[in-house]
PDB file of C-alpha atoms in Angstrom:
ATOM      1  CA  UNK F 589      30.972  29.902  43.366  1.00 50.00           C
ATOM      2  CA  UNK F 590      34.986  29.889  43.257  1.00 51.00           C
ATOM      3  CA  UNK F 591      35.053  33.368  42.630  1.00 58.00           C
ATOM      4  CA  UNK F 592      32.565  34.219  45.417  1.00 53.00           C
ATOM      5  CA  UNK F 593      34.960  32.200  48.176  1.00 47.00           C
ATOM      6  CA  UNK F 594      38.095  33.609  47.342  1.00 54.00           C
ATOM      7  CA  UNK F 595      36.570  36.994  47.574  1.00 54.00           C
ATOM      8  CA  UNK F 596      34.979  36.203  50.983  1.00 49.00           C
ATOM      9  CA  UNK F 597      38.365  34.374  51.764  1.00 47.00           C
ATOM     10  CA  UNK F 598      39.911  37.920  51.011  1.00 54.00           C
ATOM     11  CA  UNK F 599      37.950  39.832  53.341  1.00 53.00           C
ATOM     12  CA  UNK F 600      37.931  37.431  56.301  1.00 49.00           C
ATOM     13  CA  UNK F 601      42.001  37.935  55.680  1.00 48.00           C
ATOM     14  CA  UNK F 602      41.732  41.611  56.026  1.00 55.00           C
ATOM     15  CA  UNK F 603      39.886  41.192  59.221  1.00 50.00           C
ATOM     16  CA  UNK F 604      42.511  39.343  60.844  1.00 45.00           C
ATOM     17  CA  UNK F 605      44.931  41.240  59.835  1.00 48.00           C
ATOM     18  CA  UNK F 606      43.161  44.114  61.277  1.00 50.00           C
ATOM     19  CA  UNK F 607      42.424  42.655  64.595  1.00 42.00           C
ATOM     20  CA  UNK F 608      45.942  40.318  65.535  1.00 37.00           C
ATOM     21  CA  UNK F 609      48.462  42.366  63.244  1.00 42.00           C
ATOM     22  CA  UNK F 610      49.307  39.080  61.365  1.00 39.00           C
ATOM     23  CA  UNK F 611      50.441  39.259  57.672  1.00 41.00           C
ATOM     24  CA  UNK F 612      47.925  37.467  55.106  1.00 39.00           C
ATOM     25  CA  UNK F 613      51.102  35.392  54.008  1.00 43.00           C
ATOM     26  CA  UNK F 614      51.395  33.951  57.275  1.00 39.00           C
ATOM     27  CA  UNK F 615      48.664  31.836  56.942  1.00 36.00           C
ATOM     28  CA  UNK F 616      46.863  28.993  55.278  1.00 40.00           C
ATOM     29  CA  UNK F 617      44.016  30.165  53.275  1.00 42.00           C
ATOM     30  CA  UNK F 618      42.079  26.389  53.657  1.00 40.00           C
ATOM     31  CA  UNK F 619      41.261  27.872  57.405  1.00 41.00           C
ATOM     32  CA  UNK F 620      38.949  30.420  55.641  1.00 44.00           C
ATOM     33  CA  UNK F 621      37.791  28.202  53.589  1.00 45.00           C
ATOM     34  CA  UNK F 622      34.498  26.790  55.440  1.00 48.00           C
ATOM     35  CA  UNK F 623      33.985  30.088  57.390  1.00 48.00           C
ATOM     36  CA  UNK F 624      33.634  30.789  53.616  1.00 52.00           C
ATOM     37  CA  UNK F 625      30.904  27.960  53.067  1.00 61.00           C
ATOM     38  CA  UNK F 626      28.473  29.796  54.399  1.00 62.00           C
ATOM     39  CA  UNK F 627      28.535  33.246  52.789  1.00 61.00           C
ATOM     40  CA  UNK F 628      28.168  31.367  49.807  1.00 65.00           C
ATOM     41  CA  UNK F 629      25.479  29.208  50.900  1.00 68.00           C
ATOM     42  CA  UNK F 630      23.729  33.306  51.916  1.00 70.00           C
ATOM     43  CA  UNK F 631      24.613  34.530  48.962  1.00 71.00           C
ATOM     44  CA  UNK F 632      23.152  31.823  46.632  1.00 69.00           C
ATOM     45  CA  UNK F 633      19.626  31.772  48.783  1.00 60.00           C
ATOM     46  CA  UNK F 634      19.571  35.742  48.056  1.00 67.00           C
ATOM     47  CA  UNK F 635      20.600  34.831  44.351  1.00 68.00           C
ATOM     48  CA  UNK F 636      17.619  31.665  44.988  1.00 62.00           C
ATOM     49  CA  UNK F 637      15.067  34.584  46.296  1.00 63.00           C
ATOM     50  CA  UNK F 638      15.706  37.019  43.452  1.00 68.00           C
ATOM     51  CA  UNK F 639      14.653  34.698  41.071  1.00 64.00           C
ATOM     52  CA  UNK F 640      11.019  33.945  42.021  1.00 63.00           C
ATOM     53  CA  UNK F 641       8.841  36.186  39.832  1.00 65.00           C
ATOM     54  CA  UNK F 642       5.143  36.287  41.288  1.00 64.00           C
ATOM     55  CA  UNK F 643       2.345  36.109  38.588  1.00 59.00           C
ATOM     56  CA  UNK F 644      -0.203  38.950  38.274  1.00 55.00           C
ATOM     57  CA  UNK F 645      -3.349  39.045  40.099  1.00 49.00           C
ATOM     58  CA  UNK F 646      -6.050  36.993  38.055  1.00 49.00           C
ATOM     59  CA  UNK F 647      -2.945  34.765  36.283  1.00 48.00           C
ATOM     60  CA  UNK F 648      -1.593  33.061  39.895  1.00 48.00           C
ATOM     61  CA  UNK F 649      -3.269  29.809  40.391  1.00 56.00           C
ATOM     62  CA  UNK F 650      -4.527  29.441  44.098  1.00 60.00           C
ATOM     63  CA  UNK F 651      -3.677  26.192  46.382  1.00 77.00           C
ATOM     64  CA  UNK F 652      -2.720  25.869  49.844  1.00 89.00           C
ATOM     65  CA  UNK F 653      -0.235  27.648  51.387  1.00 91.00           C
ATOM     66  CA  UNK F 654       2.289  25.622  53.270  1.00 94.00           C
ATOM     67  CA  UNK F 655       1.879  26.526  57.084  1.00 95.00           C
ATOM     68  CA  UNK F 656       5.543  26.561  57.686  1.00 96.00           C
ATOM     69  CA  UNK F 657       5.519  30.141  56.892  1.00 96.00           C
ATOM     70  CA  UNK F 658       3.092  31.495  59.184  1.00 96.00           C
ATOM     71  CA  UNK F 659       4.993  29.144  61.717  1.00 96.00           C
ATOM     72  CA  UNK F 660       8.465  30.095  61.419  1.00 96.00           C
ATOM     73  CA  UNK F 661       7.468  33.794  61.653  1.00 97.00           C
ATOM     74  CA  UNK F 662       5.508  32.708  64.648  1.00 96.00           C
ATOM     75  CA  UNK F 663       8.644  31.757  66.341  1.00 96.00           C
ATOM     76  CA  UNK F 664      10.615  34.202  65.680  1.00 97.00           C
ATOM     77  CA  UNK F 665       8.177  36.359  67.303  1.00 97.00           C
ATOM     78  CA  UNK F 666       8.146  34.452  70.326  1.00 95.00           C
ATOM     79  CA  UNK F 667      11.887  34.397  70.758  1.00 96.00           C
ATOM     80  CA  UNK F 668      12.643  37.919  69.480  1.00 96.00           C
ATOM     81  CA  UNK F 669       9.266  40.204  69.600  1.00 96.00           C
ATOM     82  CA  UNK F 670       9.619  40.820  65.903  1.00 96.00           C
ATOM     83  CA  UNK F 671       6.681  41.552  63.546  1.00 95.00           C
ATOM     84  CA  UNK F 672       7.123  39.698  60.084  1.00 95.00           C
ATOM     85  CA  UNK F 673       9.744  41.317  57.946  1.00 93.00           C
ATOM     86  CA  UNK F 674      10.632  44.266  60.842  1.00 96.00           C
ATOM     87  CA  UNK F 675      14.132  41.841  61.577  1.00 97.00           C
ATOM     88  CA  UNK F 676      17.002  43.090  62.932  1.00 97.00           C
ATOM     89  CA  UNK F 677      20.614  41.757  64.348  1.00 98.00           C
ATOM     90  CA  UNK F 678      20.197  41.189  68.006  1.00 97.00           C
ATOM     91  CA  UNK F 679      23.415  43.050  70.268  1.00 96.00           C
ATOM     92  CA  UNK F 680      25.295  40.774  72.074  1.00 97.00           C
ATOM     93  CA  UNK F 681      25.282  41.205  75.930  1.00 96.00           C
ATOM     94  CA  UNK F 682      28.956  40.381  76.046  1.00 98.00           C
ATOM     95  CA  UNK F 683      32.227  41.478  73.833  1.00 98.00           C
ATOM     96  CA  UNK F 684      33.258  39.650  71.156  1.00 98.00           C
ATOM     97  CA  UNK F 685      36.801  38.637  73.406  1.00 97.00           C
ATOM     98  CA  UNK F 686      34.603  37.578  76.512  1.00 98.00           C
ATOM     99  CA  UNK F 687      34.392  34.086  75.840  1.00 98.00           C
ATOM    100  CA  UNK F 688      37.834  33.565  75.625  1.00 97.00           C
ATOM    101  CA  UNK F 689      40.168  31.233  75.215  1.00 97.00           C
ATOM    102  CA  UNK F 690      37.091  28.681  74.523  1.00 97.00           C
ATOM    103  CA  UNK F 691      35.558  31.318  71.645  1.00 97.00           C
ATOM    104  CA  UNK F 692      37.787  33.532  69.590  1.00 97.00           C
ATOM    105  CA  UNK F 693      36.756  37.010  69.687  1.00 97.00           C
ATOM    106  CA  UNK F 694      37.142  37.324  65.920  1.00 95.00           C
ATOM    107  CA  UNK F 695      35.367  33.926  65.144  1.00 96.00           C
ATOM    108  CA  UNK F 696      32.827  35.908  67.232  1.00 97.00           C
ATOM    109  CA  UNK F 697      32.921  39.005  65.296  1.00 96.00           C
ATOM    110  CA  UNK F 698      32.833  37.399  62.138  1.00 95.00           C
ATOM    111  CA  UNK F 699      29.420  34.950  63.041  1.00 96.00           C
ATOM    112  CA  UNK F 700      27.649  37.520  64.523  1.00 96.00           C
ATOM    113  CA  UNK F 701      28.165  40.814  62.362  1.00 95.00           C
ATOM    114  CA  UNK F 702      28.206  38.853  58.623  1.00 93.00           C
ATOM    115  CA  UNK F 703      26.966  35.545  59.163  1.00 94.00           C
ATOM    116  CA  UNK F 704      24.151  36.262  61.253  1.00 96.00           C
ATOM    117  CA  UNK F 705      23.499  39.577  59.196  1.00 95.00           C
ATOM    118  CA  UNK F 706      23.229  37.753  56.332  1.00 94.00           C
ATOM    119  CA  UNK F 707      20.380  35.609  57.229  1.00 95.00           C
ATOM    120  CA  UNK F 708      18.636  38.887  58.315  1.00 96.00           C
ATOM    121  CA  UNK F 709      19.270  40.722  54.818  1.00 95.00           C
ATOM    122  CA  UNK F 710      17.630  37.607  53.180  1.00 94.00           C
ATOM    123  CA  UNK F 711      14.823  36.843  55.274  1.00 96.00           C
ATOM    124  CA  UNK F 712      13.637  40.273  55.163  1.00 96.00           C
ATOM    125  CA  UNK F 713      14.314  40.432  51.343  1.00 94.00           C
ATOM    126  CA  UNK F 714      12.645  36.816  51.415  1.00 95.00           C
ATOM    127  CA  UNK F 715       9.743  38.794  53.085  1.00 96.00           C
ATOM    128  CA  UNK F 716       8.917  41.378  51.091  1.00 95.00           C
ATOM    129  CA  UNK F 717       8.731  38.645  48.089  1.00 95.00           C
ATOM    130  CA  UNK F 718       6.254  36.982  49.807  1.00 96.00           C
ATOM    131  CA  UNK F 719       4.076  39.959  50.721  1.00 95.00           C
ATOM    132  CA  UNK F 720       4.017  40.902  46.836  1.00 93.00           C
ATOM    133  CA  UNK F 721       3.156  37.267  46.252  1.00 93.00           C
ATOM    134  CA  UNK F 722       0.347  37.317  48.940  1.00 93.00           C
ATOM    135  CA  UNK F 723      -1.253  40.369  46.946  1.00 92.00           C
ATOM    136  CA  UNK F 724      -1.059  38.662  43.998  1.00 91.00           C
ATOM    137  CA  UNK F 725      -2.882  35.399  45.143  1.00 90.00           C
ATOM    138  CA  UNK F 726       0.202  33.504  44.246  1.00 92.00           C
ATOM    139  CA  UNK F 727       0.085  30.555  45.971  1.00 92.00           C
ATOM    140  CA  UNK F 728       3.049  28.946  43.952  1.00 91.00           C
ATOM    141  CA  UNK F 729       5.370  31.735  44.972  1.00 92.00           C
ATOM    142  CA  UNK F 730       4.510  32.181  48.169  1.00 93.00           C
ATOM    143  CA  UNK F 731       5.306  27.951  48.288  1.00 94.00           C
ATOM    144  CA  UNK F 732       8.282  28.138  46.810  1.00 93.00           C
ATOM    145  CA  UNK F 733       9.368  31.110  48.840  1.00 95.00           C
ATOM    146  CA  UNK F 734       9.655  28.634  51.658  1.00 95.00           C
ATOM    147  CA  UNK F 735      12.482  27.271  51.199  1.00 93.00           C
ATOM    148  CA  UNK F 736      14.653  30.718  51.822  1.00 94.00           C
ATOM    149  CA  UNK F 737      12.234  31.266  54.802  1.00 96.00           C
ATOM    150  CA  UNK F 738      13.340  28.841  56.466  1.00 95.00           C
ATOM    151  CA  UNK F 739      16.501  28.824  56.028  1.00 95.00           C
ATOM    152  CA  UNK F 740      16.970  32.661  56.429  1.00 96.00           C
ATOM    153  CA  UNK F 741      14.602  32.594  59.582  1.00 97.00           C
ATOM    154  CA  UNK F 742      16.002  29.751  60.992  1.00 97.00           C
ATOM    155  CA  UNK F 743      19.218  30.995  60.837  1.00 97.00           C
ATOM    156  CA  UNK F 744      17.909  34.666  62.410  1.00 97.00           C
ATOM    157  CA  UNK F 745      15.951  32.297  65.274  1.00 98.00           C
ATOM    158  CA  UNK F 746      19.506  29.676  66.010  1.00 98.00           C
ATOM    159  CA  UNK F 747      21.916  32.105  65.789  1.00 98.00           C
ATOM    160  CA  UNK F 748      19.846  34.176  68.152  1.00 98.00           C
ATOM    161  CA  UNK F 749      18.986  31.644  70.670  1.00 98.00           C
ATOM    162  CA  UNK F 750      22.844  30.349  70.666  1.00 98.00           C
ATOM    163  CA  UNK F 751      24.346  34.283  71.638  1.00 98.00           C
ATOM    164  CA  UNK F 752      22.227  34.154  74.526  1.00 98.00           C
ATOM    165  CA  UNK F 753      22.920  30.403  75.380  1.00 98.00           C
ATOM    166  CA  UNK F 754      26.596  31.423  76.012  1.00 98.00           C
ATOM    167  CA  UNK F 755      27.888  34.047  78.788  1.00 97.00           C
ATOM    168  CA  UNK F 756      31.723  35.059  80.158  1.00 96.00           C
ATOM    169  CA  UNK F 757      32.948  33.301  83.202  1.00 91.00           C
ATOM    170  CA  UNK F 758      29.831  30.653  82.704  1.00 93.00           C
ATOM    171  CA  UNK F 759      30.107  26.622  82.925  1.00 88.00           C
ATOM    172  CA  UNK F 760      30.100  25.436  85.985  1.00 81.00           C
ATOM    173  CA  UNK F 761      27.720  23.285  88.235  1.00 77.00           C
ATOM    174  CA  UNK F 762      24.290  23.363  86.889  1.00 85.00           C
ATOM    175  CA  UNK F 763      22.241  24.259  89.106  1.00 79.00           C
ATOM    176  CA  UNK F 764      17.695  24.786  89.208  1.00 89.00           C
ATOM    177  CA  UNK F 765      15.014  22.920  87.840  1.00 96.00           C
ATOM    178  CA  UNK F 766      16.708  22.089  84.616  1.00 97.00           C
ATOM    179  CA  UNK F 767      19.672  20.447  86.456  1.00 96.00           C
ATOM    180  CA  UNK F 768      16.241  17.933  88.018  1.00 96.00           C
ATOM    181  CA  UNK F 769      15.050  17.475  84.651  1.00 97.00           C
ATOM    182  CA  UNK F 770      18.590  16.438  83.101  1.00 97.00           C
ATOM    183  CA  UNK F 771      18.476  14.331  85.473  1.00 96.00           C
ATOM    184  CA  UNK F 772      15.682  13.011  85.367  1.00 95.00           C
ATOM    185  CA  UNK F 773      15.785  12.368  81.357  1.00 96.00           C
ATOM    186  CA  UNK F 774      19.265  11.354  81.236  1.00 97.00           C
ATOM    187  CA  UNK F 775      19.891   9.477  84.359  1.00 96.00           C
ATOM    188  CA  UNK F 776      23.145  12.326  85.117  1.00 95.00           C
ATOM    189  CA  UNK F 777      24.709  15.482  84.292  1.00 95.00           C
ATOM    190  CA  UNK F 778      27.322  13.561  83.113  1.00 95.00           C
ATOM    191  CA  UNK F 779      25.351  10.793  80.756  1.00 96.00           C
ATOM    192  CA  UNK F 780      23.827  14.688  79.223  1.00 97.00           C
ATOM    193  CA  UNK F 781      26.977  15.969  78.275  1.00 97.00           C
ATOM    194  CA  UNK F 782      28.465  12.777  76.984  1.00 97.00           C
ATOM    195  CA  UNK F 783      24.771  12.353  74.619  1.00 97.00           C
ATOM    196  CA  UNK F 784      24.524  15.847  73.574  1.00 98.00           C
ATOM    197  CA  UNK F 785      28.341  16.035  72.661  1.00 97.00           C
ATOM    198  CA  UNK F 786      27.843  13.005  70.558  1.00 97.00           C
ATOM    199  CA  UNK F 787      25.049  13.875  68.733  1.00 97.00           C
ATOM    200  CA  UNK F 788      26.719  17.249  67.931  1.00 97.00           C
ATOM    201  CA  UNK F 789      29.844  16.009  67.009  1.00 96.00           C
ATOM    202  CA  UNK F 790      27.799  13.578  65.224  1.00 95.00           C
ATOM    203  CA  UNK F 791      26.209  15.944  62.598  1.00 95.00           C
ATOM    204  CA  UNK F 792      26.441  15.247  59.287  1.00 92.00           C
ATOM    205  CA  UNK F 793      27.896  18.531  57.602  1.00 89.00           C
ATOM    206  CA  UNK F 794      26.299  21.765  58.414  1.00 93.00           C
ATOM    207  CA  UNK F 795      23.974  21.879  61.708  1.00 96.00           C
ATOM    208  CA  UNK F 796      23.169  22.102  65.196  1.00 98.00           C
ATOM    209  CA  UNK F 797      22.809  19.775  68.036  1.00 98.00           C
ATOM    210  CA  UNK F 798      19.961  20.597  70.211  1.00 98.00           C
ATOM    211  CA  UNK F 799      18.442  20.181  74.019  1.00 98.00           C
ATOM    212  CA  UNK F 800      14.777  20.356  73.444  1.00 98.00           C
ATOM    213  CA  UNK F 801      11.591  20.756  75.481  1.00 98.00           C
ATOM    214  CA  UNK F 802       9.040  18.076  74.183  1.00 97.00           C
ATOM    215  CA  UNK F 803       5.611  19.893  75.938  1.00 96.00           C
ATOM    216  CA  UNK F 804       3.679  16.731  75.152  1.00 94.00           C
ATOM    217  CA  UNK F 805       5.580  14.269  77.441  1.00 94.00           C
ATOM    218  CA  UNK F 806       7.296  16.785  80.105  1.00 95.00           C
ATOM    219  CA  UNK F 807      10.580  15.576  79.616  1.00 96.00           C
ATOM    220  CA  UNK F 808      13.972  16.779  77.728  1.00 98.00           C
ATOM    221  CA  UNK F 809      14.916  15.702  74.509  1.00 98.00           C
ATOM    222  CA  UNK F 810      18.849  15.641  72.550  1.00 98.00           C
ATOM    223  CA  UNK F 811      18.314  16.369  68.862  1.00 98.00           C
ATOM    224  CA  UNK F 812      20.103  17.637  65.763  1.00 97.00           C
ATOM    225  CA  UNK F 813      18.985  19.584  63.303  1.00 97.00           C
ATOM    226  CA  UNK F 814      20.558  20.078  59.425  1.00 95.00           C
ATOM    227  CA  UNK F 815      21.967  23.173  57.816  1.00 94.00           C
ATOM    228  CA  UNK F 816      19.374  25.872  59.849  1.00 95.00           C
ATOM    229  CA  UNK F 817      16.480  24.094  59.834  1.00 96.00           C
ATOM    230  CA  UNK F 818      14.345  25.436  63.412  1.00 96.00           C
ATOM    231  CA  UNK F 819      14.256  22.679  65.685  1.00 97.00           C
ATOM    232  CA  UNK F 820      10.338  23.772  66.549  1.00 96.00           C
ATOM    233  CA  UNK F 821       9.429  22.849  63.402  1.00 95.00           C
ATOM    234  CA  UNK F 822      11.725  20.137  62.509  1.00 95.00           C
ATOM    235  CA  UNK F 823      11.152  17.861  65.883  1.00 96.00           C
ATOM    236  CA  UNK F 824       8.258  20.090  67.762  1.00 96.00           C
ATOM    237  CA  UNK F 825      10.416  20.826  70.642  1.00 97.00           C
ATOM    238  CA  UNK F 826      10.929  24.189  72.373  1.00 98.00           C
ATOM    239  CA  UNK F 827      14.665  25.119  71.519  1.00 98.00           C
ATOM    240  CA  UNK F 828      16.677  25.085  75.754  1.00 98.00           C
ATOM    241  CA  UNK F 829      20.206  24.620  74.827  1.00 98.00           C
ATOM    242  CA  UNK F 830      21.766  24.926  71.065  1.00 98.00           C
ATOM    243  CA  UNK F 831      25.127  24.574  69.626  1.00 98.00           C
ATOM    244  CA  UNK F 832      25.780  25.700  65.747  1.00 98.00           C
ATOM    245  CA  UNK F 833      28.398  23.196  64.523  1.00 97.00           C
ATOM    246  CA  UNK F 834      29.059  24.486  60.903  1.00 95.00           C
ATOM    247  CA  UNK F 835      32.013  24.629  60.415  1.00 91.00           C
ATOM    248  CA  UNK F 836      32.226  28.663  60.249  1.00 89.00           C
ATOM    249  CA  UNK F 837      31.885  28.394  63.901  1.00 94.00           C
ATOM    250  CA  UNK F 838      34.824  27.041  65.007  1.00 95.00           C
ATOM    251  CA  UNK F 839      37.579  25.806  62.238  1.00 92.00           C
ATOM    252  CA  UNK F 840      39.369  29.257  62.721  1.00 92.00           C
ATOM    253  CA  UNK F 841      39.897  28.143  66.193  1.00 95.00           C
ATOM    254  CA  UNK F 842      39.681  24.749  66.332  1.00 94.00           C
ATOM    255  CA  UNK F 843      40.151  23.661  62.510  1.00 91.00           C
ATOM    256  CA  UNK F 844      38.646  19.843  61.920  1.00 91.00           C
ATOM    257  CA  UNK F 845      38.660  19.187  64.960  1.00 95.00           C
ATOM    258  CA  UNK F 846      34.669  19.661  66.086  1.00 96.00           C
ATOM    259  CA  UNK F 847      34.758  17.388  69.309  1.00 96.00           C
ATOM    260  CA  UNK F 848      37.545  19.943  70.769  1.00 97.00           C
ATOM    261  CA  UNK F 849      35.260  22.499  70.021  1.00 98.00           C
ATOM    262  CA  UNK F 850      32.137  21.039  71.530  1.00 97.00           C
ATOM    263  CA  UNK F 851      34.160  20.407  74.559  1.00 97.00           C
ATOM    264  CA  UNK F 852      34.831  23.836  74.839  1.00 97.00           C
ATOM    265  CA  UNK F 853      31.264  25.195  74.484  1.00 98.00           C
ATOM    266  CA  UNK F 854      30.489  23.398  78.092  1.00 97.00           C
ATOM    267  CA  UNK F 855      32.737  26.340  79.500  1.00 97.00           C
ATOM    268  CA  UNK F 856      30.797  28.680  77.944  1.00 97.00           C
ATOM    269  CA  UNK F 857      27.162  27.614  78.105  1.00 97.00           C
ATOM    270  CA  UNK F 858      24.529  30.230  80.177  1.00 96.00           C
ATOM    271  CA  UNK F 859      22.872  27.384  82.490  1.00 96.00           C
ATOM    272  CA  UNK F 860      20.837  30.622  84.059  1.00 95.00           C
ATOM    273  CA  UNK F 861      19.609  31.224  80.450  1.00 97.00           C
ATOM    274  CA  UNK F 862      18.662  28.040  79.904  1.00 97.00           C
ATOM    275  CA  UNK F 863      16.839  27.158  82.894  1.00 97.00           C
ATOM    276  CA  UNK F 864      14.665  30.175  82.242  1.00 97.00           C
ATOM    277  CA  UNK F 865      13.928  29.140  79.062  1.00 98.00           C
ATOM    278  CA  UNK F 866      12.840  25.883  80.858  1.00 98.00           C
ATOM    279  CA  UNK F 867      10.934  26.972  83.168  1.00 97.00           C
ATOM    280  CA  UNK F 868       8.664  28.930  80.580  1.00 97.00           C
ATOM    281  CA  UNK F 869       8.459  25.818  78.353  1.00 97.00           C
ATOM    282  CA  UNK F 870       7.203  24.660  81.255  1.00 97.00           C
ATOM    283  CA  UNK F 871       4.787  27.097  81.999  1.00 96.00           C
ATOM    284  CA  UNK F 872       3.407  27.812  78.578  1.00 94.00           C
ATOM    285  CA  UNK F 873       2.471  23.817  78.152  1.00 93.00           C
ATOM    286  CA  UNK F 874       0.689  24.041  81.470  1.00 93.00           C
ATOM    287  CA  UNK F 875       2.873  21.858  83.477  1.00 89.00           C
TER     288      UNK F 875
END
């Protein structure tokens, strides 16, 4: 796992190099270090996928197959429009500068075209397992598969929901029927921000903090979720508003310090995006 940092380490050097013009000896190789975290963490559910064999027809022993497959795909259908194993990085619809000074463009870059990518590599490779497990009846595999679905798809479905959370020039006064309903679930705009920020900055490790839709009760919800784990599945909410807090996401910028960078997110966040994706929570529950 050593080796695997340090070469990650190596490349995320290059990059900068590449995009400020500042020499690798200028700088402090422990602020690559968590960016580096998560390649690993990639790179050992590939390593984790790889090593499932699937039993020939006729030797796999049936059983029930967990329904957190079928689900997770399900989701990332709804969000992106993908059939199951067709996955593919989703373009942002902004550079990699344009949410500047709060974002980095290369922190940008760097989550979007690798991290992000490399959820996509493994939860197609993660697919393809399972369909040769599904033909073989083997219920064992296609369990244990799980695991590096949902991690892999969860990361696909976060990472994909956050790009589109954030816009240039955004922030501001919330306005719509979301800015009611934050209102009417947190008593202020204010009493939101100062929850949400709390619970985010609360995370244990690796995760996200969430503003859910619960379609049962009508209301908004604050939640966190660990590592990538969907917040559909995790709390049944419908994902509004979410903000990736491992570490990869903001120590090149902001280094330890994770309130400074949830702070800065509130500059950045699409309120437009997320009251739309209100107002169909809204609509697909029937309310």
């Amino acid at each position: 796992m050593a080796e695997a940092k340090e070469a990650y380490i190596s490349i995320l050097e290059k990059k900068l190099a590449e995009l400020t013009g500042i020499e690798v000896d200028q700088i402090k190789k422990n602020q690559f270090a968590n960016a580096a975290d998560e390649a690993v963490a990639i790179r050992e559910m590939a390593s984790y996928v790889e090593g499932i064999v699937v039993q020939q027809a006729g030797v796999a022993q049936a059983g029930t197959v967990s329904p957190q497959i079928a689900q997770m795909f399900a989701h990332i259908n709804a969000e992106l429009g993908e059939e199951r194993g067709a996955h593919a990085l989703p373009p942002l619809k902004y550079d990699f500068n344009a949410l500047e000074p709060h974002i980095s463009g290369m922190i940008m870059e760097i989550h979007h075209t690798k991290h992000h990518q490399g959820y996509i590599n493994n939860l197609i490779a993660a697919t393809k397992k399972l369909v040769e497990a599904e033909a073989a009846n083997d219920v064992s595999a296609m369990n244990a598969l799980l695991p590096a679905i949902k991690f892999n798809g969860g990361g696909h479905l976060n990472h994909t929901i956050f790009w589109t959370n954030m816009a240039p020039d955004a922030g501001g006064e919330l306005q719509g029927a979301v800015a009611q309903a934050i209102d009417e679930s947190f008593g202020s705009f204010q009493s939101f921000k100062d929850k949400f920020s709390a619970a985010s900055v609360g995370v244990k490790g690796s995760g996200w903090g969430w503003l859910g839709y619960c379609p049962n009760e009508n209301k908004l919800e604050i939640a966190t979720c660990q590592n990538q784990d969907p917040l559909q599945i995790t709390h049944e909410l419908v994902p509004l508003l979410g903000l990736d807090v491992w570490e990869h996401a903001y120590y090149l910028q902001y280094k330890n310090l994770r309130a400074d960078y949830v702070k800065a997110f509130f500059n950045v966040i699409n309120w437009e995006n997320v009251n739309e994706r209100y107002e169909n929570a809204r609509k697909n529950a029937g309310h």
